[in-house]
Amino acid sequence: MAKRLLGSQLFVSRLSFYTTHKDLKRLFSPFGEITEARLVTDPRTQRPKGFGFVTFESDVDAQNALKAMNGKIDGGGILM
């Protein structure tokens, strides 16, 4: 599930706990230039919590990614 936050930033939930920052960036990069792809991790274990944020350079790119990815399942087991 992807939700739009502020301008060009998306909140991405229901990610596999095996998702890496690199995976997240690669998944959204076809929609435009990404300035940041960040996974939220547990401070104690350093393991991903299953959600993160993707920030695009452009609001239009963020909107296109949201439309395309909301509710989709990636082949790597990532559920948006």
Short mmCIF file of N, CA and C in Angstrom, two decimals:
data_model
loop_
_atom_site.label_atom_id
_atom_site.label_comp_id
_atom_site.label_asym_id
_atom_site.label_seq_id
_atom_site.Cartn_x
_atom_site.Cartn_y
_atom_site.Cartn_z
N MET A 1 0.85 -1.18 0.00
CA MET A 1 0.00 0.00 0.00
C MET A 1 0.89 1.23 0.00
N ALA A 2 0.67 2.12 -0.93
CA ALA A 2 1.43 3.38 -0.99
C ALA A 2 0.45 4.52 -0.77
N LYS A 3 0.85 5.46 0.05
CA LYS A 3 0.05 6.66 0.31
C LYS A 3 0.92 7.88 0.11
N ARG A 4 0.31 8.92 -0.40
CA ARG A 4 1.05 10.16 -0.62
C ARG A 4 1.06 10.96 0.68
N LEU A 5 2.22 11.45 1.05
CA LEU A 5 2.34 12.28 2.24
C LEU A 5 2.44 13.73 1.83
N LEU A 6 3.61 14.28 1.86
CA LEU A 6 3.81 15.67 1.48
C LEU A 6 4.46 15.76 0.11
N GLY A 7 3.79 16.39 -0.81
CA GLY A 7 4.36 16.63 -2.13
C GLY A 7 4.86 15.38 -2.83
N SER A 8 6.16 15.20 -2.82
CA SER A 8 6.76 14.12 -3.59
C SER A 8 7.16 12.92 -2.74
N GLN A 9 6.67 12.84 -1.50
CA GLN A 9 7.03 11.72 -0.62
C GLN A 9 5.87 10.73 -0.49
N LEU A 10 6.19 9.45 -0.63
CA LEU A 10 5.20 8.38 -0.49
C LEU A 10 5.51 7.55 0.75
N PHE A 11 4.46 7.15 1.45
CA PHE A 11 4.57 6.19 2.55
C PHE A 11 4.25 4.83 1.94
N VAL A 12 5.14 3.87 2.12
CA VAL A 12 4.96 2.54 1.53
C VAL A 12 4.87 1.52 2.66
N SER A 13 3.76 0.79 2.70
CA SER A 13 3.55 -0.18 3.78
C SER A 13 3.41 -1.59 3.22
N ARG A 14 3.31 -2.55 4.12
CA ARG A 14 3.16 -3.97 3.79
C ARG A 14 4.35 -4.50 2.99
N LEU A 15 5.53 -4.03 3.31
CA LEU A 15 6.74 -4.51 2.66
C LEU A 15 7.20 -5.80 3.32
N SER A 16 7.83 -6.63 2.57
CA SER A 16 8.45 -7.83 3.12
C SER A 16 9.53 -7.40 4.10
N PHE A 17 9.70 -8.16 5.17
CA PHE A 17 10.74 -7.85 6.14
C PHE A 17 12.14 -8.10 5.58
N TYR A 18 12.21 -8.68 4.40
CA TYR A 18 13.48 -8.93 3.73
C TYR A 18 13.82 -7.85 2.72
N THR A 19 12.95 -6.86 2.57
CA THR A 19 13.18 -5.76 1.64
C THR A 19 14.36 -4.91 2.11
N THR A 20 15.20 -4.53 1.17
CA THR A 20 16.33 -3.65 1.48
C THR A 20 16.06 -2.25 0.91
N HIS A 21 16.88 -1.28 1.32
CA HIS A 21 16.77 0.07 0.75
C HIS A 21 16.95 0.01 -0.77
N LYS A 22 17.88 -0.81 -1.19
CA LYS A 22 18.17 -0.96 -2.62
C LYS A 22 16.95 -1.52 -3.36
N ASP A 23 16.28 -2.52 -2.77
CA ASP A 23 15.07 -3.09 -3.37
C ASP A 23 13.98 -2.04 -3.51
N LEU A 24 13.79 -1.26 -2.45
CA LEU A 24 12.75 -0.24 -2.45
C LEU A 24 13.01 0.80 -3.53
N LYS A 25 14.25 1.23 -3.64
CA LYS A 25 14.60 2.22 -4.66
C LYS A 25 14.43 1.64 -6.06
N ARG A 26 14.87 0.40 -6.26
CA ARG A 26 14.75 -0.25 -7.57
C ARG A 26 13.28 -0.41 -7.97
N LEU A 27 12.44 -0.72 -7.01
CA LEU A 27 11.02 -0.93 -7.29
C LEU A 27 10.33 0.35 -7.78
N PHE A 28 10.73 1.49 -7.23
CA PHE A 28 10.07 2.75 -7.58
C PHE A 28 10.82 3.56 -8.63
N SER A 29 12.05 3.21 -8.94
CA SER A 29 12.86 4.00 -9.88
C SER A 29 12.29 4.11 -11.30
N PRO A 30 11.50 3.14 -11.79
CA PRO A 30 10.94 3.33 -13.13
C PRO A 30 10.01 4.54 -13.26
N PHE A 31 9.58 5.10 -12.14
CA PHE A 31 8.61 6.20 -12.18
C PHE A 31 9.26 7.57 -12.12
N GLY A 32 10.56 7.61 -11.91
CA GLY A 32 11.24 8.91 -11.89
C GLY A 32 12.45 8.91 -10.98
N GLU A 33 13.08 10.08 -10.88
CA GLU A 33 14.29 10.26 -10.08
C GLU A 33 13.93 10.25 -8.59
N ILE A 34 14.56 9.33 -7.87
CA ILE A 34 14.32 9.19 -6.43
C ILE A 34 15.43 9.90 -5.67
N THR A 35 15.04 10.76 -4.73
CA THR A 35 16.03 11.45 -3.91
C THR A 35 16.32 10.69 -2.62
N GLU A 36 15.34 9.87 -2.17
CA GLU A 36 15.54 9.07 -0.96
C GLU A 36 14.59 7.88 -0.94
N ALA A 37 15.11 6.74 -0.54
CA ALA A 37 14.30 5.54 -0.29
C ALA A 37 14.75 5.04 1.08
N ARG A 38 13.84 5.09 2.05
CA ARG A 38 14.22 4.80 3.43
C ARG A 38 13.28 3.79 4.05
N LEU A 39 13.85 2.75 4.63
CA LEU A 39 13.08 1.77 5.38
C LEU A 39 13.16 2.12 6.86
N VAL A 40 12.07 1.94 7.57
CA VAL A 40 12.07 2.16 9.02
C VAL A 40 12.49 0.84 9.66
N THR A 41 13.49 0.92 10.55
CA THR A 41 14.01 -0.28 11.20
C THR A 41 13.78 -0.24 12.70
N ASP A 42 13.74 -1.41 13.29
CA ASP A 42 13.64 -1.55 14.73
C ASP A 42 14.97 -1.12 15.34
N PRO A 43 14.97 -0.20 16.28
CA PRO A 43 16.24 0.28 16.82
C PRO A 43 17.02 -0.80 17.58
N ARG A 44 16.34 -1.76 18.12
CA ARG A 44 17.00 -2.81 18.89
C ARG A 44 17.62 -3.88 17.98
N THR A 45 16.85 -4.35 16.99
CA THR A 45 17.31 -5.45 16.15
C THR A 45 17.90 -4.99 14.81
N GLN A 46 17.62 -3.75 14.42
CA GLN A 46 18.05 -3.19 13.13
C GLN A 46 17.38 -3.87 11.94
N ARG A 47 16.32 -4.62 12.18
CA ARG A 47 15.57 -5.27 11.10
C ARG A 47 14.45 -4.34 10.64
N PRO A 48 14.14 -4.37 9.33
CA PRO A 48 13.04 -3.53 8.82
C PRO A 48 11.71 -3.87 9.49
N LYS A 49 10.89 -2.83 9.67
CA LYS A 49 9.57 -3.00 10.29
C LYS A 49 8.47 -3.25 9.28
N GLY A 50 8.79 -3.25 7.98
CA GLY A 50 7.78 -3.54 6.96
C GLY A 50 7.16 -2.32 6.32
N PHE A 51 7.74 -1.15 6.58
CA PHE A 51 7.26 0.06 5.91
C PHE A 51 8.41 1.03 5.73
N GLY A 52 8.18 2.01 4.85
CA GLY A 52 9.23 2.98 4.58
C GLY A 52 8.70 4.17 3.80
N PHE A 53 9.61 4.97 3.29
CA PHE A 53 9.27 6.19 2.58
C PHE A 53 10.11 6.29 1.31
N VAL A 54 9.48 6.78 0.25
CA VAL A 54 10.17 7.03 -1.01
C VAL A 54 9.90 8.48 -1.38
N THR A 55 10.95 9.23 -1.62
CA THR A 55 10.81 10.63 -2.01
C THR A 55 11.32 10.81 -3.43
N PHE A 56 10.46 11.39 -4.26
CA PHE A 56 10.80 11.65 -5.66
C PHE A 56 11.22 13.09 -5.83
N GLU A 57 11.96 13.34 -6.87
CA GLU A 57 12.37 14.70 -7.20
C GLU A 57 11.17 15.53 -7.64
N SER A 58 10.18 14.87 -8.23
CA SER A 58 9.02 15.55 -8.80
C SER A 58 7.71 15.05 -8.18
N ASP A 59 6.80 15.98 -7.93
CA ASP A 59 5.46 15.61 -7.44
C ASP A 59 4.72 14.75 -8.45
N VAL A 60 4.92 15.04 -9.73
CA VAL A 60 4.25 14.29 -10.80
C VAL A 60 4.72 12.84 -10.80
N ASP A 61 6.02 12.63 -10.64
CA ASP A 61 6.56 11.27 -10.58
C ASP A 61 6.00 10.51 -9.38
N ALA A 62 5.89 11.18 -8.26
CA ALA A 62 5.33 10.56 -7.05
C ALA A 62 3.88 10.14 -7.29
N GLN A 63 3.12 11.01 -7.94
CA GLN A 63 1.71 10.70 -8.23
C GLN A 63 1.60 9.52 -9.19
N ASN A 64 2.46 9.48 -10.19
CA ASN A 64 2.45 8.36 -11.15
C ASN A 64 2.81 7.04 -10.46
N ALA A 65 3.78 7.08 -9.57
CA ALA A 65 4.17 5.88 -8.82
C ALA A 65 3.03 5.42 -7.92
N LEU A 66 2.37 6.36 -7.29
CA LEU A 66 1.26 6.03 -6.41
C LEU A 66 0.14 5.33 -7.19
N LYS A 67 -0.21 5.89 -8.32
CA LYS A 67 -1.26 5.29 -9.15
C LYS A 67 -0.88 3.88 -9.61
N ALA A 68 0.37 3.70 -10.00
CA ALA A 68 0.81 2.42 -10.54
C ALA A 68 1.03 1.36 -9.47
N MET A 69 1.52 1.74 -8.30
CA MET A 69 1.96 0.77 -7.30
C MET A 69 0.97 0.50 -6.18
N ASN A 70 0.00 1.35 -5.99
CA ASN A 70 -0.93 1.17 -4.89
C ASN A 70 -1.70 -0.14 -5.03
N GLY A 71 -1.52 -1.04 -4.06
CA GLY A 71 -2.21 -2.33 -4.07
C GLY A 71 -1.53 -3.42 -4.88
N LYS A 72 -0.35 -3.16 -5.40
CA LYS A 72 0.36 -4.14 -6.24
C LYS A 72 1.25 -5.06 -5.43
N ILE A 73 1.49 -6.24 -5.97
CA ILE A 73 2.42 -7.20 -5.38
C ILE A 73 3.60 -7.33 -6.32
N ASP A 74 4.79 -7.11 -5.78
CA ASP A 74 6.01 -7.25 -6.57
C ASP A 74 6.40 -8.73 -6.59
N GLY A 75 7.06 -9.16 -7.64
CA GLY A 75 7.50 -10.55 -7.77
C GLY A 75 8.40 -11.00 -6.65
N GLY A 76 9.07 -10.07 -5.98
CA GLY A 76 9.96 -10.39 -4.87
C GLY A 76 9.23 -10.53 -3.54
N GLY A 77 7.90 -10.51 -3.59
CA GLY A 77 7.13 -10.68 -2.37
C GLY A 77 6.83 -9.37 -1.66
N ILE A 78 7.06 -8.25 -2.31
CA ILE A 78 6.80 -6.96 -1.70
C ILE A 78 5.37 -6.56 -2.01
N LEU A 79 4.60 -6.32 -0.99
CA LEU A 79 3.20 -5.94 -1.14
C LEU A 79 3.08 -4.45 -0.85
N MET A 80 2.55 -3.72 -1.80
CA MET A 80 2.40 -2.28 -1.62
C MET A 80 0.98 -1.96 -1.21
#
